[in-house]
Coordinates of N, CA and C in Angstrom, one line a residue:
X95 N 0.8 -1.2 0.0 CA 0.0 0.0 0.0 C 0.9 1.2 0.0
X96 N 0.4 2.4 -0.9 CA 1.5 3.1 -1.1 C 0.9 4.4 0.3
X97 N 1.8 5.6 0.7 CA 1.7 6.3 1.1 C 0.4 7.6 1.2
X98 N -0.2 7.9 2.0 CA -1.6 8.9 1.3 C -1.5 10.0 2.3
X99 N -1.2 11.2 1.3 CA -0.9 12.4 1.6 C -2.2 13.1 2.0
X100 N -2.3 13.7 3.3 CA -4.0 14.6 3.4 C -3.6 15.7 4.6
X101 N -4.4 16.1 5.0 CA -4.7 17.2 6.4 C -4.9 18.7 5.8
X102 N -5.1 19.4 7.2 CA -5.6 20.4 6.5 C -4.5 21.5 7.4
X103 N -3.9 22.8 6.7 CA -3.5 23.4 7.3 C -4.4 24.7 8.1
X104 N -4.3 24.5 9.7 CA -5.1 25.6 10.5 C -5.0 26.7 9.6
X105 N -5.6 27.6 9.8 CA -6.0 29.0 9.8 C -4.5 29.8 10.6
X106 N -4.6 29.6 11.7 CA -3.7 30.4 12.4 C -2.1 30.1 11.4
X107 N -1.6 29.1 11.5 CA -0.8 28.7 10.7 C -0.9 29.1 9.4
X108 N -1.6 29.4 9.0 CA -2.0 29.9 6.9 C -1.8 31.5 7.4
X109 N -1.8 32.1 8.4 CA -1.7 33.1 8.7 C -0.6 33.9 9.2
X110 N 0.4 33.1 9.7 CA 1.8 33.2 10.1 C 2.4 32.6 8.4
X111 N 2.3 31.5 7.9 CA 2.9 31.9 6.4 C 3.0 32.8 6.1
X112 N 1.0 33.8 5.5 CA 1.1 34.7 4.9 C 2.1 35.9 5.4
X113 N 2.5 36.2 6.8 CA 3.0 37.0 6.9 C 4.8 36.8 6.7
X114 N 4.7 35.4 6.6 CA 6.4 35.4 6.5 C 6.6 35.9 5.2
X115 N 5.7 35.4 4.1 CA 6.0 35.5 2.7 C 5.7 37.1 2.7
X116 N 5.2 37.9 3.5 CA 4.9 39.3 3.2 C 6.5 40.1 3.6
X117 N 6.6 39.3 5.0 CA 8.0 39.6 5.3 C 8.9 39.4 4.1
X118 N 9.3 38.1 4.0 CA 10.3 38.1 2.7 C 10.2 38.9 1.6
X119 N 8.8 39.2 1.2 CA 8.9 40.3 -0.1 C 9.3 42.0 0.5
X120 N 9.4 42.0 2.1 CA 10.0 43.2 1.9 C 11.0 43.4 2.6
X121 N 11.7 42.6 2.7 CA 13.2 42.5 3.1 C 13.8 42.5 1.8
X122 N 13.7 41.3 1.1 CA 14.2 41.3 -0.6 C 14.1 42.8 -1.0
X123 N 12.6 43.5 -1.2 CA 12.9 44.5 -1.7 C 13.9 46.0 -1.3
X124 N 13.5 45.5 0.3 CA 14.3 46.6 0.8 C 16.3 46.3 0.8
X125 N 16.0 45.2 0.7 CA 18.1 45.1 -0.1 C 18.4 45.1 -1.2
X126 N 17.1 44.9 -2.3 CA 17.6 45.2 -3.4 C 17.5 47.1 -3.7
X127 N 16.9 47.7 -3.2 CA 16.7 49.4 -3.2 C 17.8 50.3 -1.9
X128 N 18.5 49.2 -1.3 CA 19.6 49.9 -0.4 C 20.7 49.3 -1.1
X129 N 21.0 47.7 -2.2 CA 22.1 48.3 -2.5 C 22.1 49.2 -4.0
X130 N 21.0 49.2 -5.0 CA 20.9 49.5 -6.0 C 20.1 50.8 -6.3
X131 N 19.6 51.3 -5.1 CA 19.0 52.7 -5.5 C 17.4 52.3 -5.4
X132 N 16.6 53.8 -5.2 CA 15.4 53.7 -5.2 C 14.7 53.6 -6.6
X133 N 15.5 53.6 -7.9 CA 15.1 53.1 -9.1 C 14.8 51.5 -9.3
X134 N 14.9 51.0 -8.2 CA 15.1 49.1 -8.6 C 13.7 48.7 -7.7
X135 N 12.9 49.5 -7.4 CA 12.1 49.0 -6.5 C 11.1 47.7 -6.8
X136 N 10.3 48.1 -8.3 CA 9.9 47.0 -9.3 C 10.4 45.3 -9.1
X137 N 12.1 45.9 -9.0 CA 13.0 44.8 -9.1 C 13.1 43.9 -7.8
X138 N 13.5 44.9 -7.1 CA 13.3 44.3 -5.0 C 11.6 43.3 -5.4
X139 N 10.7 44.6 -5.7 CA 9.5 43.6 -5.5 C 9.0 42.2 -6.4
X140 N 9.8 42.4 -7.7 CA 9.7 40.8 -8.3 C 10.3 39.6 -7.8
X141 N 11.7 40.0 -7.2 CA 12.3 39.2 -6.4 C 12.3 38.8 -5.5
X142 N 11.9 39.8 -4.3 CA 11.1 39.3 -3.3 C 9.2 38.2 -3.4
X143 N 9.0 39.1 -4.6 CA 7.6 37.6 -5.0 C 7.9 36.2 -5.2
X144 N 9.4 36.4 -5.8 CA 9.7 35.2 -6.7 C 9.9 34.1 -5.2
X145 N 10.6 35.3 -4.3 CA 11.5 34.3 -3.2 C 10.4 33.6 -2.3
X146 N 9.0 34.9 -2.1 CA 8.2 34.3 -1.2 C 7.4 33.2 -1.7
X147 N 6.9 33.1 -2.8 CA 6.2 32.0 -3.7 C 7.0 30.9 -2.9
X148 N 8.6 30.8 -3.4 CA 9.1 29.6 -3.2 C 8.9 29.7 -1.5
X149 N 9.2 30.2 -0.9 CA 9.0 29.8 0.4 C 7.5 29.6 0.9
X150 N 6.6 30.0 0.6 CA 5.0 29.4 1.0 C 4.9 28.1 0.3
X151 N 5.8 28.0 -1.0 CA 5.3 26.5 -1.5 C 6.3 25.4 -0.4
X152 N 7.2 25.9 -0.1 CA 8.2 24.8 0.7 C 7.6 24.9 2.3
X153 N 6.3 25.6 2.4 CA 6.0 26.0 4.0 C 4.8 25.0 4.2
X154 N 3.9 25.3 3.0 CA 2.7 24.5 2.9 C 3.6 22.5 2.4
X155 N 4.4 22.8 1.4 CA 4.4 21.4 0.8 C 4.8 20.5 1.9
X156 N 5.7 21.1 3.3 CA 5.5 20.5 4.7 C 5.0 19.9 5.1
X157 N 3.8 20.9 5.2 CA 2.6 21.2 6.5 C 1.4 19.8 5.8
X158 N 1.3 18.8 6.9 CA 0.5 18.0 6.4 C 0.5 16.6 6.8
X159 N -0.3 15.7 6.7 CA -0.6 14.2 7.5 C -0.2 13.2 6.6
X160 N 0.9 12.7 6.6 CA 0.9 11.2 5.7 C 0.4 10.0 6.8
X161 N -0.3 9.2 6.0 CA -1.2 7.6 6.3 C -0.2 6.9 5.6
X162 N 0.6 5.6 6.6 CA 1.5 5.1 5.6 C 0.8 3.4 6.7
X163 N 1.1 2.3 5.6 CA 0.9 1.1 6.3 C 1.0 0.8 7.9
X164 N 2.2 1.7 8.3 CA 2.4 1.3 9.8 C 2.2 2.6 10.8
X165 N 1.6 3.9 10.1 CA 2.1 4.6 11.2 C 1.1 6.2 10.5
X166 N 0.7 6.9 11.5 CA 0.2 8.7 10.6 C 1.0 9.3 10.9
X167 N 1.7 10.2 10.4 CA 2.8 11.3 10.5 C 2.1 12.5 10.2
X168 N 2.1 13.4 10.9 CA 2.0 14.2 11.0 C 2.8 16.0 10.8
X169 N 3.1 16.2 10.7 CA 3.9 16.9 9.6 C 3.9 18.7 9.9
X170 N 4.7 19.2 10.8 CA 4.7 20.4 10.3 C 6.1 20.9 9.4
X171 N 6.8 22.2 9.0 CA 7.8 23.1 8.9 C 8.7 22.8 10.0
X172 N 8.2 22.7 11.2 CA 9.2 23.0 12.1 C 9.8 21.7 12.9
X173 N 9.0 20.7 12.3 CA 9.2 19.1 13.5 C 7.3 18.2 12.6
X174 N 7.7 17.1 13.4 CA 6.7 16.0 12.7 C 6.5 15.1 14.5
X175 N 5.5 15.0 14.2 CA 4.9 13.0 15.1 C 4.6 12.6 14.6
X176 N 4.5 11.4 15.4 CA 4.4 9.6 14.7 C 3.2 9.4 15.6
X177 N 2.1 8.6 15.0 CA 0.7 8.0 15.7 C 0.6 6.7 15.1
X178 N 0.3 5.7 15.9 CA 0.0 4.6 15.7 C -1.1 4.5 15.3
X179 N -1.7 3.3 14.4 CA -3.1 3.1 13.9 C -4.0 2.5 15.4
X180 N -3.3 2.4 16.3 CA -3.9 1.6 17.2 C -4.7 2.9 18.0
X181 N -4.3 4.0 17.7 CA -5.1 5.3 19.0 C -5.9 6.0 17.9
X182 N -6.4 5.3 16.7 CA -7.7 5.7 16.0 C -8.8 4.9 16.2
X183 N -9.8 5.7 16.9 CA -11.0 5.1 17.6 C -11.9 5.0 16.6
X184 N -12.4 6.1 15.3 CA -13.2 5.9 14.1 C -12.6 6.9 13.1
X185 N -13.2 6.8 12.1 CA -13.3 8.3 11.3 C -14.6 8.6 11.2
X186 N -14.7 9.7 10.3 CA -15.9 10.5 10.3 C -16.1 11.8 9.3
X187 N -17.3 11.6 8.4 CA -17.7 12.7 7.5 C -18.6 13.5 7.4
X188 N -18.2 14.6 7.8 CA -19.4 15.3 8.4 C -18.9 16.9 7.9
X189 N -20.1 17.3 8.6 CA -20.3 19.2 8.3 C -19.0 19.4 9.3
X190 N -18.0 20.2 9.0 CA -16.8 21.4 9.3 C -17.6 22.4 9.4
X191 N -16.5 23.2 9.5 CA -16.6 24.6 9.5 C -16.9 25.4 8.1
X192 N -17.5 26.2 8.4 CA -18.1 27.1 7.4 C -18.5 26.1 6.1
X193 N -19.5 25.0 6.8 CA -20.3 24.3 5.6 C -19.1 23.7 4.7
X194 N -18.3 23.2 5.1 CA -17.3 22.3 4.3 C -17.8 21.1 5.5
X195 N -17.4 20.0 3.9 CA -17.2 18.8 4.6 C -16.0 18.2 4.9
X196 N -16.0 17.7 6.3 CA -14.4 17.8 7.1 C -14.7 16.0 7.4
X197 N -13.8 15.5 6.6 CA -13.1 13.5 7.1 C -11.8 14.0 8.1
X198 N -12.6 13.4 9.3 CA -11.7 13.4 10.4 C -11.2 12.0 10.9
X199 N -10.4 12.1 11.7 CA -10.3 10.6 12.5 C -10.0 11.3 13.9
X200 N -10.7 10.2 14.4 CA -11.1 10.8 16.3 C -10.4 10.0 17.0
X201 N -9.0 10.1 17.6 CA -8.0 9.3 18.3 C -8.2 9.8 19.6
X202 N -7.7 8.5 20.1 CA -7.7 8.0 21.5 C -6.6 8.5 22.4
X203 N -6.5 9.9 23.1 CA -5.3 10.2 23.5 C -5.1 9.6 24.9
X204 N -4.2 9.5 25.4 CA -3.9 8.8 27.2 C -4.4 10.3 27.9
X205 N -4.3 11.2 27.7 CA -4.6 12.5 28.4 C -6.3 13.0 28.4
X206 N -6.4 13.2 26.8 CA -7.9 13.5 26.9 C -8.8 12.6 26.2
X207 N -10.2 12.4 26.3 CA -10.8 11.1 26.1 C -10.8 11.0 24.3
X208 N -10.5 11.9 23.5 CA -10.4 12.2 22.4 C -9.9 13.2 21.4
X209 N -9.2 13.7 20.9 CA -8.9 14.2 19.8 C -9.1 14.1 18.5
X210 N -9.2 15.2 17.9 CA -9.3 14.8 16.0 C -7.9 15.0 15.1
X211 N -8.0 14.3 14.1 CA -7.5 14.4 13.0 C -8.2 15.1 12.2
X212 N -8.1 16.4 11.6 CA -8.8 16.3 10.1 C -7.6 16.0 9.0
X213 N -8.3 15.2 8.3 CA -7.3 14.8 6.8 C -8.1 15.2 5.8
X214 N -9.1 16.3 5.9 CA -9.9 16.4 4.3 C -10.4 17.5 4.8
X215 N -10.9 18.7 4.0 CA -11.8 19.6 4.1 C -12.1 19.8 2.7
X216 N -13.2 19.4 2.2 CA -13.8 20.2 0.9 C -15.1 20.5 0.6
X217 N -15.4 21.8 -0.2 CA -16.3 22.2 0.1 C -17.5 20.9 -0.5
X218 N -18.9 21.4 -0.2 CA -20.0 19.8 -0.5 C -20.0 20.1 -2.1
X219 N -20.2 18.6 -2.4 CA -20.1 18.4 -3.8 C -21.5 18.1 -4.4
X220 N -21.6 18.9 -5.3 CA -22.9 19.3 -5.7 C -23.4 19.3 -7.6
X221 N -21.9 18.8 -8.0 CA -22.2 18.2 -9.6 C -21.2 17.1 -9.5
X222 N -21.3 16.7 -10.8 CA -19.8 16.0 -11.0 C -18.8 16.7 -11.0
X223 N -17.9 15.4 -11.8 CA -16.4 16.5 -11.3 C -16.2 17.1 -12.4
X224 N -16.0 18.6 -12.2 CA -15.7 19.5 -13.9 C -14.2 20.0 -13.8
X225 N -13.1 19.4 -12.8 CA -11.8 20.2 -13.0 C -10.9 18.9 -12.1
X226 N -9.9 19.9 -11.8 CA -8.4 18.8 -11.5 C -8.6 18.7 -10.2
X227 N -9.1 19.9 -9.5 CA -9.4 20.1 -8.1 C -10.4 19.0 -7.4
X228 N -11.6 19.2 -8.4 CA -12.4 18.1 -8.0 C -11.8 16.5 -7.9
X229 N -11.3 16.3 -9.5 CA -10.1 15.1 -9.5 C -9.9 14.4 -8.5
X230 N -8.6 15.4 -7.6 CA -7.8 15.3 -7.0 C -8.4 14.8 -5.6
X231 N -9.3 16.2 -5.1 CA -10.2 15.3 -4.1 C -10.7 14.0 -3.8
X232 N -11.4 13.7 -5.0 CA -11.9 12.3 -5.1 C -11.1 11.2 -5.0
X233 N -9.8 11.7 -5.3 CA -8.7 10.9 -5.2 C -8.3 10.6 -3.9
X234 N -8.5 11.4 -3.4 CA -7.8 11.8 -1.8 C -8.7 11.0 -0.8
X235 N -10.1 11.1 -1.5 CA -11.3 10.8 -0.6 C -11.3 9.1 -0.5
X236 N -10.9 8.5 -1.8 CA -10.8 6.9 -2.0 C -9.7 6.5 -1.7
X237 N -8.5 7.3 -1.8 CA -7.5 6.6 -1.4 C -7.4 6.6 0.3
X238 N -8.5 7.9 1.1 CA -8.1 7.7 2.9 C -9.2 6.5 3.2
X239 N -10.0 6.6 2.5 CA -11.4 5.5 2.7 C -10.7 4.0 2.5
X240 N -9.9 3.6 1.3 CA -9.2 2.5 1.1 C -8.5 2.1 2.3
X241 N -7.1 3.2 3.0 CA -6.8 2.7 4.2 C -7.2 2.5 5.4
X242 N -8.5 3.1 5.3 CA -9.3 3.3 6.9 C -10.0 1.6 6.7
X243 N -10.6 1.5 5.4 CA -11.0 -0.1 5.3 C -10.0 -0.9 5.5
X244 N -9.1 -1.0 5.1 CA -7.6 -2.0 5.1 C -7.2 -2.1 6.9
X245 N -7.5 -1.0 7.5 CA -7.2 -0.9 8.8 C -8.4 -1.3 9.8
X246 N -9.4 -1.7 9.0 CA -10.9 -2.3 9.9 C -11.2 -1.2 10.8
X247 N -11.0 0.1 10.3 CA -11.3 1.3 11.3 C -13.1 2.0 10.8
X248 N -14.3 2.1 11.2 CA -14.9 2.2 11.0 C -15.2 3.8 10.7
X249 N -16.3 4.4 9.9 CA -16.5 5.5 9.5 C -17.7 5.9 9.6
X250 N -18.1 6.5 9.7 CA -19.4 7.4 10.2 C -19.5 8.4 9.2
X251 N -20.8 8.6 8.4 CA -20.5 9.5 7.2 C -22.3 10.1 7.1
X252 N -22.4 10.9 7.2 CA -23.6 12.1 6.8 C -24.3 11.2 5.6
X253 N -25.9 10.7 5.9 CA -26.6 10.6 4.9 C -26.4 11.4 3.5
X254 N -26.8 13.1 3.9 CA -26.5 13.7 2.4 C -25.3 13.9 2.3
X255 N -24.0 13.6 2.9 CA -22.4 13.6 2.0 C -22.6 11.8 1.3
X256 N -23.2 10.9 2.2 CA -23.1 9.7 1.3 C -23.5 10.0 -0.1
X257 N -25.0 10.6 0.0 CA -25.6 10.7 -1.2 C -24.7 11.4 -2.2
X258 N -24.4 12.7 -1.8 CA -24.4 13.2 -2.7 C -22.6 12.9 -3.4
X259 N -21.8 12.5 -2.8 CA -20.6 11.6 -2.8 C -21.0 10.4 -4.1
X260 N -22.1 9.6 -3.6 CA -22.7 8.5 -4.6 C -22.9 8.8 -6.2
X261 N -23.6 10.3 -5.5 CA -24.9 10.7 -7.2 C -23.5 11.3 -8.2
X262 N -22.7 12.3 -7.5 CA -22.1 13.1 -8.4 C -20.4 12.4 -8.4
X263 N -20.3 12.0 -7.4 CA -18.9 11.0 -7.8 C -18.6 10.1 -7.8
X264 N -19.4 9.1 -7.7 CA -19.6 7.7 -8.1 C -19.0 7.3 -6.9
X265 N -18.8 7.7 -5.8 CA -18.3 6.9 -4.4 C -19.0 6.3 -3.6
X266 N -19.0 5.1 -3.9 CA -20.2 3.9 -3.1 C -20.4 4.6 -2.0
X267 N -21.5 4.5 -0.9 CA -21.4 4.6 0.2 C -20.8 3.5 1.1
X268 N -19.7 3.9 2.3 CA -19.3 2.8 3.0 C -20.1 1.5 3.3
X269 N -19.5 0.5 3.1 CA -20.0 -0.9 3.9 C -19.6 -1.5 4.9
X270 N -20.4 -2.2 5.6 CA -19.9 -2.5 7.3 C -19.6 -4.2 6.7

């Protein structure tokens, strides 16, 4: 079974990015206009776009949960853990925040009587798939459902996300 990439980056965290990448576009700029004059400013600011792009892509491509045969990793920028399949109690598909549909998994912690995982947030699917985005999801959606089955971990899933999961992307509803 190969590796399956998912989670969702917090808010707070998408928000310390955006400000690093704002940071780096104006440091770049401001060293490229102190050593080359206030004519290069254009220049500081392409440079510093170019730098921050690469750095939000290396910040997010991080940030995130691999499901691998033995083990969930979990994944920031700055450090990672390791979870056993054994402290997942279920998963679960349901309404998130602001009307997205959030696949979690609800672990068993020694401290508190539960925690979540979210490994999916997308918004409800309401045609077929008309793009890569959608694709991709669907992808993401069968490939976490395949290991949660392979792991005899059970799932709990919203009548209308079954349905509408069924009608517009052809994804059976779970079987017990």
């Amino acid at each position: 079974m190969a590796m399956v990439r998912a989670g969702v980056v917090p808010g707070r965290r998408m928000a310390v990015y955006a400000v690093a990448g704002l940071a780096v576009v104006g440091v770049v700029c401001a060293g490229t206009v102190g050593v080359f004059g206030l004519n290069r400013v254009f220049t500081g600011l392409f440079f510093g776009g170019a730098v921050a792009i690469a750095l939000l892509f290396a910040l997010f491509g991080r940030d995130g949960v691999e499901l691998t045969e033995d083990r969930i990793v979990r994944r920031t920028p700055w450090g990672s853990s390791t979870l056993g399949w054994d402290r997942v109690v279920a998963g679960r598909f349901a309404l998130g925040e602001k009307g997205r549909w959030s696949l979690a998994l609800d672990l068993n912690d020694g401290s508190e009587p539960h925690h979540e995982l979210v490994l999916l947030s997308i918004p409800p699917v309401t045609a077929p798939i008309s793009g890569a985005y959608d694709m991709r999801k669907r992808e993401q959606v069968n490939e976490i459902r395949n290991i949660l089955r392979q792991k005899k971990i059970p799932v709990t899933i919203l009548p209308e996300i079954a349905d509408a999961l069924q009608r517009h992307w052809k994804i059976a509803p779970p079987t017990r």
